[in-house]
């Protein structure tokens, strides 16, 4: 039985490495090493029911990989990922998995690649409804599809077209309608509005919020748009090169960030007021997850880096229910 | 005008359907000078990508150009054969598509795709091309470019793929870059890097850029001028500063208000109620009138053309009076 104060999602020491070694023969003949991309390293976080947890961080820091592990599309190399008390990675049969698939849905970063080009929108959105039996009977299914399409700002006529007949933002809305079709409890949204213009983005974000209020949905939101995070998330996790360097309430992140990387991230915000402020790209080269720096992975770019940072990985420190991993923060206390 | 690198006049893109002929792009005119960045913004489905596709000769049938002309460096390119257009694409026009996966071949490593594109368009050896490819990947901020050049598209993150596509579009030093949402999947700091790269190309190589994006922050920092599209038409165009700070068209005003901001805390974002009309029911008169808070009688009957204001132009009947006032001043 699930109790309500237990988190809906719980990730512990979640880790994922990708093997990108050269082929076996090259390794033997040319003496090349095995190589791994350390996409996600030892991550901990909880997502409560009805809350929006946002993951932010530079491109390539491992956000999508975390998301894919959460919905069971990728197996963790180690660590665990629990949904409502069950470790997803331990689910073996497809039947077992199916149960959870209905309850969690994912809106993918690349909307076009996730829509079957040979199906009309009606079939695309109806497929999960039919397969999970959310509503029964052709008329009821059709009515549900129409309602979903209207909710995301499309029309009923659109149901009879193919994905390629839509603009980028319209496709993204089809993907959102499909994700909501089975009335999931948990939705992973990977850049859900980045293909949308601001006025449609406002509609979608308002819709996501309204559904959350009405249905108690929980979201994992991945976006590079900090203004969107500020608007919709209750808590934020900041990732850097596969590590979670800070997680805290949204308000803390924006008003009193603890980790140096978070601080820098906030400084790179675009300048809409057009005061002519130049955005300073973060100094230093983005390191490679194939060969991450020693100690604190952020040290080559950190303005506060000390000797110890090069040698020792900072431990996670809890500050109430918030978390930060930085040697400098420790020193401050 | 010889200074304009790209000149589009009265472009109309039509779409035959079972229910009749629909107009997807309706009389768009725009020009971009060498070294200039023209931003194109507007509601999803407004016809931004189709305008870009028409210029690059990549309209997907049954869509076709029904009217207008497109000139690149003074030569018409809208009536060229597919193979001629193909040479122009890549060499003279670099296209960055909204959907990064469609421009990448999943079966080839990104290095191979870059080297092939470079050697097709430039007279260099494979080894030189590879060197250039690595440099370019570094310029778009891909970490460990040497080590990763042999990897396949699926081994990259969404934002990395987008940067590979940008590198592909830039590798033959095109005169004009059509960038359709090039930075949507990128975090702000990489965005800044790409923007600086685009601006440098404009400055040093006098490259012209058409930058399609919904990200006003990117427009504010990168573009010299911006065109706002709605329902297949340009409803406002002018220098970025004027359009952002002093928008005239009610749609542009609504657009500026819907941007979430960290500076203010609101429960709900302002949204422009209703949706943009679909191609089959674009209303008469001003296409924005069903959603416009200021609509009046004339808006329902007559379609407004672009009306010159002090620095910009806007297609709205309200501007008729305002414009006259401004000009009198
Ligand atoms: N199937 C794979 N094989 C090898 N490497 C992979 C694979 N999938 C992801 N990676 C690598 O793992 C790292 C993290 O990728 P991920 O897609 O999680 O990043 P992300 O944070 O979502 O970035 P973005 O914001 O660009 O989408 C990247 O270096 C990427 O190249
Ligand atoms: N191949 C096609 N067949 C039929 N209709 C199409 C096709 N491609 C685009 N459309 C329609 O043409 C209109 C304009 O599409 P376009 O892709 O240019 O929009 P956009 O301004 O780029 O929007 P977005 O910001 O969402 O990418 C849309 O209503 C779209 O549904
Ligand atoms: S641990 Fe050291 S290098 Fe890492 S963020 Fe903290 S101060 Fe900077
Ligand atoms: S012409 Fe009329 S309806 Fe159109 S934007 Fe102006 S005031 Fe509104
Ligand atoms: Mg991603
Ligand atoms: Mg588009």
XYZ file of C-alpha atoms and ligand atoms in Angstrom:
742
model
C 0.000 0.000 0.000
C 1.194 3.450 -0.768
C 0.904 6.020 1.896
C 0.492 9.627 0.933
C 3.476 11.123 2.627
C 5.856 8.749 0.896
C 7.327 10.230 -2.275
C 5.899 8.994 -5.547
C 9.326 8.791 -7.135
C 12.515 8.051 -5.315
C 15.922 7.810 -6.955
C 18.889 6.540 -4.953
C 22.484 6.459 -6.185
C 21.113 6.381 -9.678
C 23.966 5.844 -12.148
C 24.211 5.241 -15.865
C 27.368 4.711 -17.919
C 27.313 4.156 -21.671
C 29.903 1.910 -23.234
C 31.377 3.745 -26.218
C 34.508 1.619 -26.538
C 36.116 1.146 -29.910
C 35.418 -2.295 -31.367
C 37.129 -5.236 -29.638
C 39.637 -5.775 -32.427
C 40.861 -2.165 -32.346
C 41.300 -2.444 -28.624
C 43.483 -5.505 -29.023
C 45.441 -4.383 -32.084
C 45.848 -0.697 -31.343
C 45.935 -1.038 -27.601
C 42.934 1.248 -27.174
C 41.166 1.433 -23.844
C 37.579 0.724 -23.060
C 35.708 4.002 -22.856
C 32.569 4.989 -21.036
C 30.387 8.054 -21.076
C 29.513 8.678 -17.453
C 26.141 10.169 -18.187
C 24.626 9.978 -14.692
C 26.570 9.548 -11.444
C 25.071 8.671 -8.098
C 22.012 10.811 -8.084
C 19.474 11.054 -5.254
C 16.138 12.796 -5.378
C 12.491 12.429 -4.429
C 9.397 13.669 -6.177
C 6.302 14.036 -4.018
C 2.768 13.524 -5.243
C 1.367 16.598 -6.910
C 4.706 18.346 -7.141
C 6.811 19.543 -10.069
C 10.476 18.733 -9.847
C 12.635 20.441 -12.434
C 16.006 19.212 -13.645
C 18.246 21.854 -15.111
C 21.813 21.923 -16.332
C 23.942 22.276 -19.419
C 23.299 20.348 -22.575
C 24.696 16.841 -22.224
C 24.735 16.804 -18.421
C 22.497 13.735 -18.271
C 18.936 15.043 -17.862
C 17.323 12.990 -20.595
C 19.171 9.906 -19.394
C 17.689 10.364 -15.900
C 14.248 10.786 -17.439
C 14.579 7.672 -19.556
C 15.587 5.643 -16.521
C 12.589 6.950 -14.597
C 10.107 5.711 -17.155
C 11.948 2.422 -17.654
C 13.360 3.103 -21.125
C 16.925 2.803 -19.926
C 18.327 0.541 -17.239
C 20.472 2.077 -14.524
C 24.055 0.828 -14.386
C 23.592 0.854 -10.635
C 21.354 2.398 -8.026
C 17.613 2.314 -7.798
C 14.608 4.166 -9.056
C 11.363 3.560 -7.204
C 7.920 4.486 -8.400
C 5.246 4.288 -5.724
C 7.436 1.941 -3.717
C 8.442 -0.412 -6.558
C 11.910 -0.499 -8.074
C 11.325 -0.025 -11.794
C 14.618 -1.628 -12.783
C 13.554 -4.871 -11.098
C 10.372 -5.233 -13.112
C 11.067 -8.116 -15.428
C 8.063 -9.101 -17.451
C 6.315 -6.816 -19.873
C 3.069 -7.354 -17.965
C 4.573 -5.990 -14.807
C 6.033 -3.053 -16.674
C 2.778 -2.284 -18.467
C 0.999 -1.513 -15.248
C 3.483 1.246 -14.586
C 3.638 2.444 -18.161
C 0.071 3.639 -17.915
C 0.755 5.533 -14.738
C 3.815 7.335 -16.045
C 4.175 8.957 -19.399
C 6.940 10.808 -21.130
C 6.860 13.775 -23.467
C 10.008 13.442 -25.518
C 12.524 16.106 -26.374
C 12.169 15.390 -30.065
C 8.437 15.456 -30.806
C 8.628 14.386 -34.413
C 10.741 11.328 -33.828
C 8.260 10.119 -31.224
C 5.173 10.280 -33.476
C 4.488 7.474 -35.925
C 4.583 9.200 -39.347
C 2.214 6.695 -40.913
C -0.588 7.226 -38.436
C -3.156 9.950 -38.342
C -3.318 12.011 -35.178
C -6.525 10.214 -34.175
C -4.733 6.854 -34.070
C -1.670 8.296 -32.377
C -3.637 9.736 -29.480
C -6.181 6.894 -29.343
C -3.539 4.154 -29.242
C -2.651 4.443 -25.545
C -6.336 4.972 -24.645
C -7.258 1.726 -26.405
C -4.296 -0.263 -25.256
C -4.818 0.607 -21.603
C -8.596 0.644 -21.822
C -8.848 4.124 -20.322
C -12.290 4.505 -21.891
C -14.202 1.883 -23.826
C -16.123 2.011 -27.086
C -15.194 3.788 -30.310
C -17.356 6.829 -29.699
C -16.020 7.350 -26.220
C -12.433 7.002 -27.438
C -13.042 9.498 -30.220
C -14.680 11.930 -27.827
C -11.706 11.630 -25.498
C -9.258 12.287 -28.334
C -11.197 15.393 -29.379
C -11.235 16.663 -25.838
C -7.484 16.160 -25.479
C -6.796 17.908 -28.768
C -8.880 20.880 -27.698
C -7.092 20.982 -24.363
C -3.741 21.392 -26.070
C -5.089 24.016 -28.439
C -5.638 21.912 -31.551
C -8.921 21.386 -33.379
C -11.028 18.290 -34.028
C -10.209 18.454 -37.735
C -6.571 17.951 -36.891
C -7.339 14.389 -35.826
C -7.476 13.345 -39.463
C -4.065 14.633 -40.518
C -0.603 13.097 -40.424
C 2.253 14.387 -38.246
C 4.217 15.858 -41.163
C 1.310 18.146 -41.940
C 1.863 20.058 -38.726
C 4.296 22.724 -37.669
C 6.910 21.996 -35.008
C 4.857 23.452 -32.184
C 1.705 21.666 -33.304
C 3.549 18.334 -33.256
C 4.720 19.029 -29.764
C 1.103 19.518 -28.729
C 0.126 16.204 -30.292
C 2.819 14.559 -28.185
C 1.439 16.256 -25.081
C -2.115 15.141 -25.876
C -0.892 11.573 -26.267
C 0.988 11.661 -22.986
C -2.090 12.849 -21.139
C -4.389 10.356 -22.849
C -4.163 7.602 -20.251
C -4.637 9.918 -17.286
C -1.177 9.227 -15.910
C -0.127 10.155 -12.373
C 3.410 11.075 -13.289
C 4.521 12.793 -16.462
C 8.121 13.284 -17.488
C 8.333 16.353 -19.691
C 11.602 16.660 -21.588
C 11.694 20.212 -22.950
C 7.901 20.196 -23.407
C 7.611 23.781 -24.546
C 10.933 24.529 -26.159
C 9.451 24.143 -29.650
C 6.547 26.413 -28.817
C 6.131 30.111 -29.237
C 5.556 32.011 -26.029
C 1.822 32.418 -26.334
C 1.256 28.712 -26.928
C 3.845 27.995 -24.253
C 1.782 30.062 -21.831
C -1.300 28.013 -22.747
C 0.524 24.706 -22.275
C 2.114 25.710 -18.974
C -1.231 26.927 -17.685
C -2.782 23.639 -18.837
C -0.084 21.613 -17.087
C -0.676 23.570 -13.900
C -4.440 23.218 -14.122
C -4.237 19.462 -14.675
C -1.914 19.222 -11.731
C -4.413 21.013 -9.515
C -7.356 18.987 -10.787
C -5.794 15.552 -10.990
C -2.892 15.757 -8.573
C -0.336 15.033 -11.299
C 3.365 14.974 -10.543
C 5.872 16.201 -13.092
C 9.515 15.810 -13.764
C 10.261 18.824 -15.899
C 13.407 19.126 -17.961
C 14.019 22.489 -19.511
C 16.810 24.920 -20.123
C 14.429 27.825 -19.733
C 14.880 29.025 -16.178
C 11.925 31.379 -16.444
C 9.698 28.380 -17.088
C 11.243 26.593 -14.121
C 10.648 29.609 -11.956
C 7.049 29.737 -13.025
C 6.034 26.121 -12.695
C 8.409 24.061 -10.537
C 8.163 23.588 -6.796
C 11.651 22.139 -6.483
C 14.718 22.172 -8.682
C 17.649 19.824 -9.129
C 20.753 21.254 -10.760
C 22.930 18.795 -12.667
C 26.471 19.197 -13.855
C 28.317 16.548 -15.839
C 26.174 13.715 -14.534
C 26.230 14.847 -10.912
C 23.457 16.481 -8.941
C 25.169 19.469 -7.391
C 22.207 21.050 -5.676
C 18.549 20.396 -5.106
C 16.303 22.844 -3.324
C 13.002 24.649 -3.328
C 12.546 26.824 -6.376
C 12.595 29.927 -4.238
C 15.935 28.980 -2.684
C 17.471 28.256 -6.064
C 16.556 31.653 -7.437
C 17.063 33.777 -4.340
C 19.807 32.026 -2.355
C 21.583 29.452 -4.506
C 24.243 27.514 -2.615
C 26.282 25.813 -5.308
C 28.718 27.903 -7.395
C 27.428 26.283 -10.582
C 23.863 27.281 -9.788
C 25.028 30.836 -9.233
C 26.773 30.916 -12.598
C 23.777 29.367 -14.311
C 21.595 32.197 -13.064
C 24.021 34.752 -14.416
C 23.723 33.448 -17.950
C 20.051 34.376 -18.200
C 19.167 36.154 -21.434
C 18.699 39.867 -21.325
C 15.176 40.710 -22.422
C 15.119 44.200 -21.089
C 17.687 44.985 -23.807
C 20.015 46.906 -21.599
C 22.813 45.764 -23.816
C 24.202 43.443 -21.154
C 26.297 40.831 -22.885
C 25.625 37.317 -21.821
C 28.906 35.896 -20.629
C 29.225 32.268 -21.580
C 30.617 30.347 -18.663
C 34.397 30.396 -18.688
C 36.369 27.281 -19.473
C 35.653 24.458 -21.817
C 32.796 22.092 -21.111
C 34.567 18.964 -19.919
C 33.816 15.619 -21.429
C 31.781 13.031 -19.561
C 34.132 10.454 -21.068
C 36.986 11.854 -19.097
C 35.542 13.883 -16.226
C 37.832 16.044 -14.065
C 39.052 14.620 -10.769
C 37.532 15.575 -7.426
C 34.671 17.995 -7.860
C 33.846 17.749 -11.564
C 33.125 21.470 -11.638
C 36.543 22.558 -10.358
C 38.148 23.605 -13.679
C 35.429 26.226 -14.150
C 34.657 27.094 -10.545
C 35.633 30.561 -9.343
C 35.802 29.291 -5.739
C 37.849 26.158 -6.390
C 40.315 25.224 -3.665
C 43.079 22.625 -3.432
C 40.786 19.982 -1.970
C 38.337 20.383 -4.863
C 40.843 18.843 -7.275
C 41.282 15.756 -5.145
C 38.107 14.938 -3.339
C 34.571 14.602 -4.591
C 32.421 16.797 -2.346
C 29.874 14.873 -0.333
C 26.199 15.569 -0.379
C 25.185 17.716 2.528
C 21.634 18.004 3.658
C 20.341 21.422 4.566
C 16.902 20.576 5.875
C 15.288 18.764 2.974
C 17.567 20.519 0.523
C 20.888 19.247 -0.681
C 24.187 20.662 -1.862
C 27.494 19.081 -2.835
C 30.351 21.574 -2.534
C 33.464 21.880 -0.376
C 33.128 25.648 -0.211
C 29.658 25.419 1.254
C 30.997 23.195 4.006
C 33.773 25.682 4.712
C 31.258 28.489 5.064
C 29.527 26.948 8.049
C 18.423 46.843 -54.515
C 21.811 45.260 -54.908
C 22.859 45.409 -51.257
C 20.209 42.945 -50.202
C 21.596 39.452 -50.151
C 18.170 37.893 -49.968
C 15.097 39.524 -51.351
C 11.666 37.931 -51.075
C 8.726 39.638 -52.749
C 5.095 38.789 -52.179
C 5.723 35.125 -51.522
C 2.634 32.940 -51.491
C 2.709 29.256 -50.585
C -0.383 27.218 -51.333
C -1.574 23.806 -50.288
C -4.102 21.869 -52.370
C -6.389 19.744 -50.207
C -9.540 17.748 -50.624
C -11.508 20.756 -49.462
C -9.825 23.190 -51.806
C -6.765 25.332 -52.116
C -5.409 26.728 -48.851
C -2.946 29.574 -48.422
C -0.197 28.821 -45.907
C 2.070 31.802 -46.592
C 0.208 34.857 -47.791
C 2.115 37.649 -49.473
C 5.299 37.693 -47.417
C 7.989 40.176 -48.428
C 11.305 40.446 -46.658
C 14.906 41.181 -47.376
C 18.145 40.551 -45.554
C 21.335 42.471 -46.190
C 24.769 40.892 -46.104
C 25.933 40.669 -42.507
C 22.438 41.194 -41.141
C 20.360 38.972 -38.865
C 16.632 39.023 -39.461
C 14.652 37.404 -36.674
C 11.326 35.766 -37.491
C 8.925 35.139 -34.640
C 5.262 34.348 -34.321
C 2.590 31.944 -33.242
C 3.161 28.261 -33.793
C 1.804 27.398 -37.231
C 2.138 30.949 -38.499
C 4.170 29.843 -41.509
C 7.702 30.596 -40.331
C 9.175 27.218 -41.237
C 7.320 27.133 -44.548
C 8.751 30.527 -45.472
C 12.213 29.155 -44.695
C 11.494 25.991 -46.644
C 10.318 27.989 -49.658
C 13.558 29.979 -49.669
C 15.703 26.849 -49.428
C 13.626 25.094 -52.100
C 12.568 22.412 -49.679
C 8.799 22.751 -49.678
C 7.304 19.330 -49.390
C 4.757 18.609 -52.111
C 1.824 19.201 -52.372
C 2.892 22.558 -50.948
C 4.074 24.886 -53.723
C 5.051 28.487 -54.418
C 2.058 30.069 -56.123
C 3.280 33.601 -56.398
C 6.162 35.939 -55.699
C 9.864 35.803 -56.298
C 12.931 34.983 -54.287
C 16.306 36.446 -55.192
C 19.683 35.514 -53.766
C 22.462 37.985 -54.597
C 20.289 39.369 -57.356
C 19.533 36.018 -58.991
C 16.160 34.353 -58.900
C 16.215 31.024 -57.118
C 12.530 30.182 -56.758
C 12.270 28.710 -60.254
C 15.411 26.571 -60.331
C 15.451 22.838 -60.923
C 15.850 20.532 -57.963
C 19.452 19.669 -58.815
C 20.471 23.318 -59.296
C 18.813 24.207 -56.034
C 20.626 21.382 -54.335
C 23.984 22.869 -55.256
C 22.910 26.237 -53.917
C 21.816 24.642 -50.684
C 24.847 23.734 -48.703
C 27.152 25.950 -50.759
C 25.333 29.287 -50.732
C 22.503 28.627 -48.313
C 23.054 26.702 -45.107
C 19.867 25.368 -43.586
C 19.409 24.421 -39.956
C 16.123 22.636 -39.488
C 13.775 22.678 -36.580
C 14.014 18.932 -36.244
C 17.672 17.936 -35.771
C 17.110 14.244 -36.355
C 15.789 14.738 -39.868
C 19.048 16.353 -40.986
C 21.252 13.600 -39.621
C 21.686 10.166 -41.086
C 21.441 7.666 -38.228
C 23.647 5.158 -40.033
C 26.751 7.329 -40.411
C 28.989 8.799 -37.753
C 28.729 12.560 -37.429
C 32.348 12.900 -38.551
C 31.660 11.131 -41.800
C 28.607 13.294 -42.476
C 30.568 16.478 -41.873
C 33.557 15.410 -43.959
C 31.311 14.408 -46.844
C 29.489 17.727 -46.810
C 32.728 19.678 -46.695
C 34.418 17.761 -49.509
C 31.304 18.004 -51.702
C 31.304 21.776 -51.559
C 34.911 22.758 -50.989
C 38.077 21.623 -52.787
C 39.851 20.072 -49.806
C 41.194 16.646 -48.925
C 39.500 14.325 -46.461
C 42.188 14.970 -43.878
C 41.773 18.737 -44.090
C 38.016 18.354 -44.020
C 38.258 16.268 -40.883
C 40.408 18.917 -39.228
C 37.824 21.552 -40.176
C 35.007 19.378 -38.901
C 36.674 18.998 -35.519
C 37.338 22.744 -35.297
C 33.738 23.478 -36.144
C 32.427 21.023 -33.565
C 34.610 22.763 -31.003
C 33.234 26.104 -32.074
C 29.685 24.975 -31.465
C 30.775 23.870 -28.008
C 30.860 20.103 -28.336
C 33.126 18.757 -25.616
C 35.887 16.319 -26.578
C 35.231 16.827 -30.288
C 38.209 14.683 -31.346
C 37.074 11.734 -29.301
C 33.426 12.027 -30.256
C 33.643 12.694 -33.965
C 33.328 8.980 -34.669
C 30.116 8.624 -32.666
C 26.675 8.146 -34.167
C 23.786 10.593 -33.785
C 21.920 8.460 -31.230
C 24.917 8.589 -28.919
C 24.550 12.331 -28.488
C 22.192 14.278 -26.270
C 19.415 16.371 -27.831
C 21.361 19.591 -27.578
C 24.546 18.002 -28.914
C 22.677 16.759 -31.978
C 21.353 20.239 -32.540
C 24.905 21.547 -32.485
C 26.066 18.906 -34.946
C 23.314 20.087 -37.293
C 24.478 23.672 -36.895
C 28.031 22.583 -37.719
C 26.722 20.793 -40.825
C 24.955 23.918 -42.031
C 27.995 26.112 -41.481
C 30.712 23.857 -42.824
C 30.696 25.071 -46.447
C 30.775 28.785 -45.502
C 27.354 29.685 -46.926
C 26.350 33.271 -47.774
C 22.928 32.888 -46.194
C 21.979 30.836 -43.178
C 18.375 29.871 -42.566
C 18.248 28.786 -38.954
C 14.904 27.335 -37.857
C 14.814 27.211 -34.058
C 18.547 26.472 -33.871
C 18.894 26.896 -30.141
C 15.631 25.545 -28.727
C 17.192 22.494 -27.128
C 20.201 24.346 -25.830
C 20.865 25.733 -22.395
C 21.502 29.421 -22.061
C 25.255 29.261 -21.936
C 25.621 27.145 -25.089
C 22.963 29.357 -26.644
C 25.182 32.336 -25.953
C 28.089 30.543 -27.592
C 26.102 29.714 -30.735
C 24.799 33.250 -30.906
C 28.313 34.621 -30.700
C 29.363 32.251 -33.454
C 26.508 33.366 -35.716
C 27.260 37.014 -35.017
C 30.922 36.499 -35.763
C 30.089 34.892 -39.099
C 27.892 37.881 -39.900
C 30.620 40.293 -39.026
C 33.604 38.564 -40.566
C 32.107 36.831 -43.572
C 29.148 39.144 -44.131
C 26.877 36.144 -43.857
C 23.178 36.939 -43.760
C 21.046 35.049 -41.269
C 17.341 34.399 -41.104
C 16.770 33.334 -37.526
C 13.428 31.678 -36.866
C 12.751 31.314 -33.173
C 10.105 31.901 -30.580
C 12.738 32.854 -28.036
C 12.527 36.605 -27.614
C 15.680 36.592 -25.507
C 17.648 35.172 -28.427
C 16.042 37.649 -30.810
C 16.801 40.549 -28.503
C 20.470 39.650 -28.411
C 21.084 38.493 -31.938
C 18.796 40.056 -34.493
C 19.082 43.452 -36.103
C 15.508 43.453 -37.310
C 12.577 41.226 -36.499
C 9.486 40.170 -38.443
C 6.422 38.973 -36.556
C 4.222 36.487 -38.397
C 0.606 35.580 -37.813
C -1.569 33.323 -39.956
C 0.816 33.295 -42.907
C 1.402 37.047 -42.962
C 3.934 39.456 -41.584
C 2.032 41.632 -39.128
C 4.906 43.711 -37.830
C 8.499 44.265 -38.859
C 11.186 46.633 -37.726
C 14.376 47.095 -35.740
C 14.451 44.706 -32.774
C 14.527 47.416 -30.154
C 11.461 49.135 -31.520
C 9.421 45.980 -31.894
C 10.277 44.626 -28.441
C 10.047 47.844 -26.496
C 7.316 49.538 -28.426
C 5.194 46.947 -30.216
C 2.357 48.329 -32.322
C 0.383 45.328 -33.475
C -1.955 43.936 -30.783
C -0.643 40.424 -31.505
C 2.945 41.514 -30.877
C 1.815 43.192 -27.668
C 0.172 39.945 -26.516
C 3.270 37.980 -27.497
C 5.510 40.181 -25.381
C 3.187 39.816 -22.404
C 3.098 36.016 -22.477
C 6.821 35.667 -21.808
C 7.391 34.251 -18.327
C 9.798 36.327 -16.336
C 11.884 35.678 -13.281
C 11.377 39.242 -12.211
C 7.696 38.783 -11.487
C 5.772 36.076 -9.739
C 2.386 35.250 -11.222
C 0.033 32.357 -10.697
C -1.075 32.196 -14.320
C 0.746 33.457 -17.367
C -1.013 35.974 -19.556
C -2.213 34.157 -22.597
C -3.754 35.444 -25.777
C -7.074 33.660 -25.579
C -8.214 31.502 -28.420
C -6.017 29.908 -31.028
C -4.584 31.016 -34.303
C -7.020 30.089 -37.097
C -6.186 26.968 -39.064
C -5.474 27.325 -42.738
C -9.017 26.391 -43.727
C -10.750 29.093 -41.755
C -8.635 32.198 -41.844
C -11.121 34.994 -41.204
C -11.728 37.869 -43.586
C -10.194 41.226 -42.905
C -7.489 41.232 -40.264
C -6.766 37.566 -39.475
C -6.243 38.458 -35.824
C -9.627 40.094 -35.301
C -11.409 37.231 -33.462
C -8.739 37.386 -30.761
C -8.000 41.070 -30.816
C -9.130 43.143 -27.830
C -9.276 46.270 -30.014
C -11.074 44.867 -33.043
C -13.634 47.152 -34.619
C -15.915 47.155 -37.616
C -13.320 47.813 -40.296
C -11.069 44.944 -39.041
C -13.709 42.388 -39.965
C -14.116 43.679 -43.481
C -10.794 44.888 -44.734
C -7.354 43.414 -44.502
C -4.748 45.887 -43.262
C -1.422 46.053 -45.105
C 1.846 46.992 -43.452
C 1.634 50.620 -42.413
C 4.862 52.534 -41.848
C 5.313 53.826 -38.307
C 8.262 55.885 -37.143
C 10.814 53.054 -37.313
C 8.808 49.935 -37.932
C 5.802 48.789 -39.904
C 2.645 47.151 -38.600
C -0.414 45.706 -40.317
C -3.169 47.011 -38.087
C -5.906 49.537 -38.644
C -5.152 51.146 -35.297
C -1.768 52.132 -36.669
C -3.341 54.029 -39.530
C -4.299 56.828 -37.195
C -1.317 56.463 -34.886
C 1.063 56.337 -37.830
C -0.387 59.532 -39.215
C -0.018 61.159 -35.794
C 3.550 60.001 -35.460
C 4.488 61.205 -38.874
C 3.041 64.611 -38.215
C 5.236 65.011 -35.131
N 22.880 5.748 -26.148
C 23.954 6.451 -25.792
N 25.199 5.998 -26.076
C 26.283 6.716 -25.726
N 26.250 7.888 -25.084
C 25.050 8.392 -24.754
C 23.843 7.712 -25.096
N 22.803 8.456 -24.660
C 23.332 9.559 -24.095
N 24.687 9.518 -24.139
C 25.623 10.523 -23.613
O 25.296 10.768 -22.264
C 25.469 12.149 -21.951
C 24.190 12.695 -21.358
O 23.171 12.711 -22.360
P 21.687 13.208 -22.091
O 20.912 12.971 -23.341
O 21.176 12.613 -20.844
O 21.922 14.782 -21.882
P 20.886 15.943 -21.601
O 21.214 16.519 -20.262
O 19.503 15.492 -21.828
O 21.320 17.022 -22.689
P 20.442 17.950 -23.651
O 20.053 19.136 -22.835
O 21.419 18.327 -24.736
O 19.301 17.157 -24.166
C 25.912 12.825 -23.239
O 27.312 12.971 -23.222
C 25.487 11.850 -24.318
O 26.333 11.933 -25.433
N 3.351 19.318 -45.300
C 2.280 19.999 -44.868
N 1.046 19.666 -45.251
C -0.018 20.352 -44.820
N 0.035 21.407 -44.000
C 1.230 21.812 -43.589
C 2.428 21.133 -43.978
N 3.476 21.735 -43.387
C 2.958 22.740 -42.642
N 1.615 22.789 -42.755
C 0.720 23.762 -42.117
O 1.129 25.051 -42.495
C 1.061 25.959 -41.404
C 2.385 26.657 -41.206
O 3.378 25.719 -40.792
P 4.859 26.098 -40.375
O 5.573 24.817 -40.160
O 5.440 27.050 -41.345
O 4.625 26.840 -38.978
P 5.685 27.531 -38.014
O 5.385 28.986 -38.026
O 7.048 27.092 -38.348
O 5.242 26.979 -36.581
P 6.113 26.362 -35.374
O 6.552 27.537 -34.570
O 5.089 25.567 -34.616
O 7.193 25.534 -35.949
C 0.614 25.131 -40.196
O -0.763 25.367 -39.958
C 0.831 23.703 -40.607
O -0.154 22.874 -40.046
S 33.542 21.713 -4.495
Fe 35.088 23.259 -4.962
S 35.207 23.261 -7.183
Fe 33.370 22.180 -6.634
S 31.798 23.728 -6.697
Fe 32.484 23.641 -4.597
S 34.109 25.171 -4.476
Fe 33.738 24.818 -6.628
S -6.513 45.467 -37.549
Fe -8.096 45.452 -36.020
S -8.310 43.311 -35.406
Fe -6.419 43.495 -36.518
S -4.932 43.781 -34.935
Fe -5.527 45.820 -35.595
S -7.187 46.389 -34.228
Fe -6.900 44.217 -33.999
Mg 18.089 15.893 -23.342
Mg 8.378 25.790 -37.493
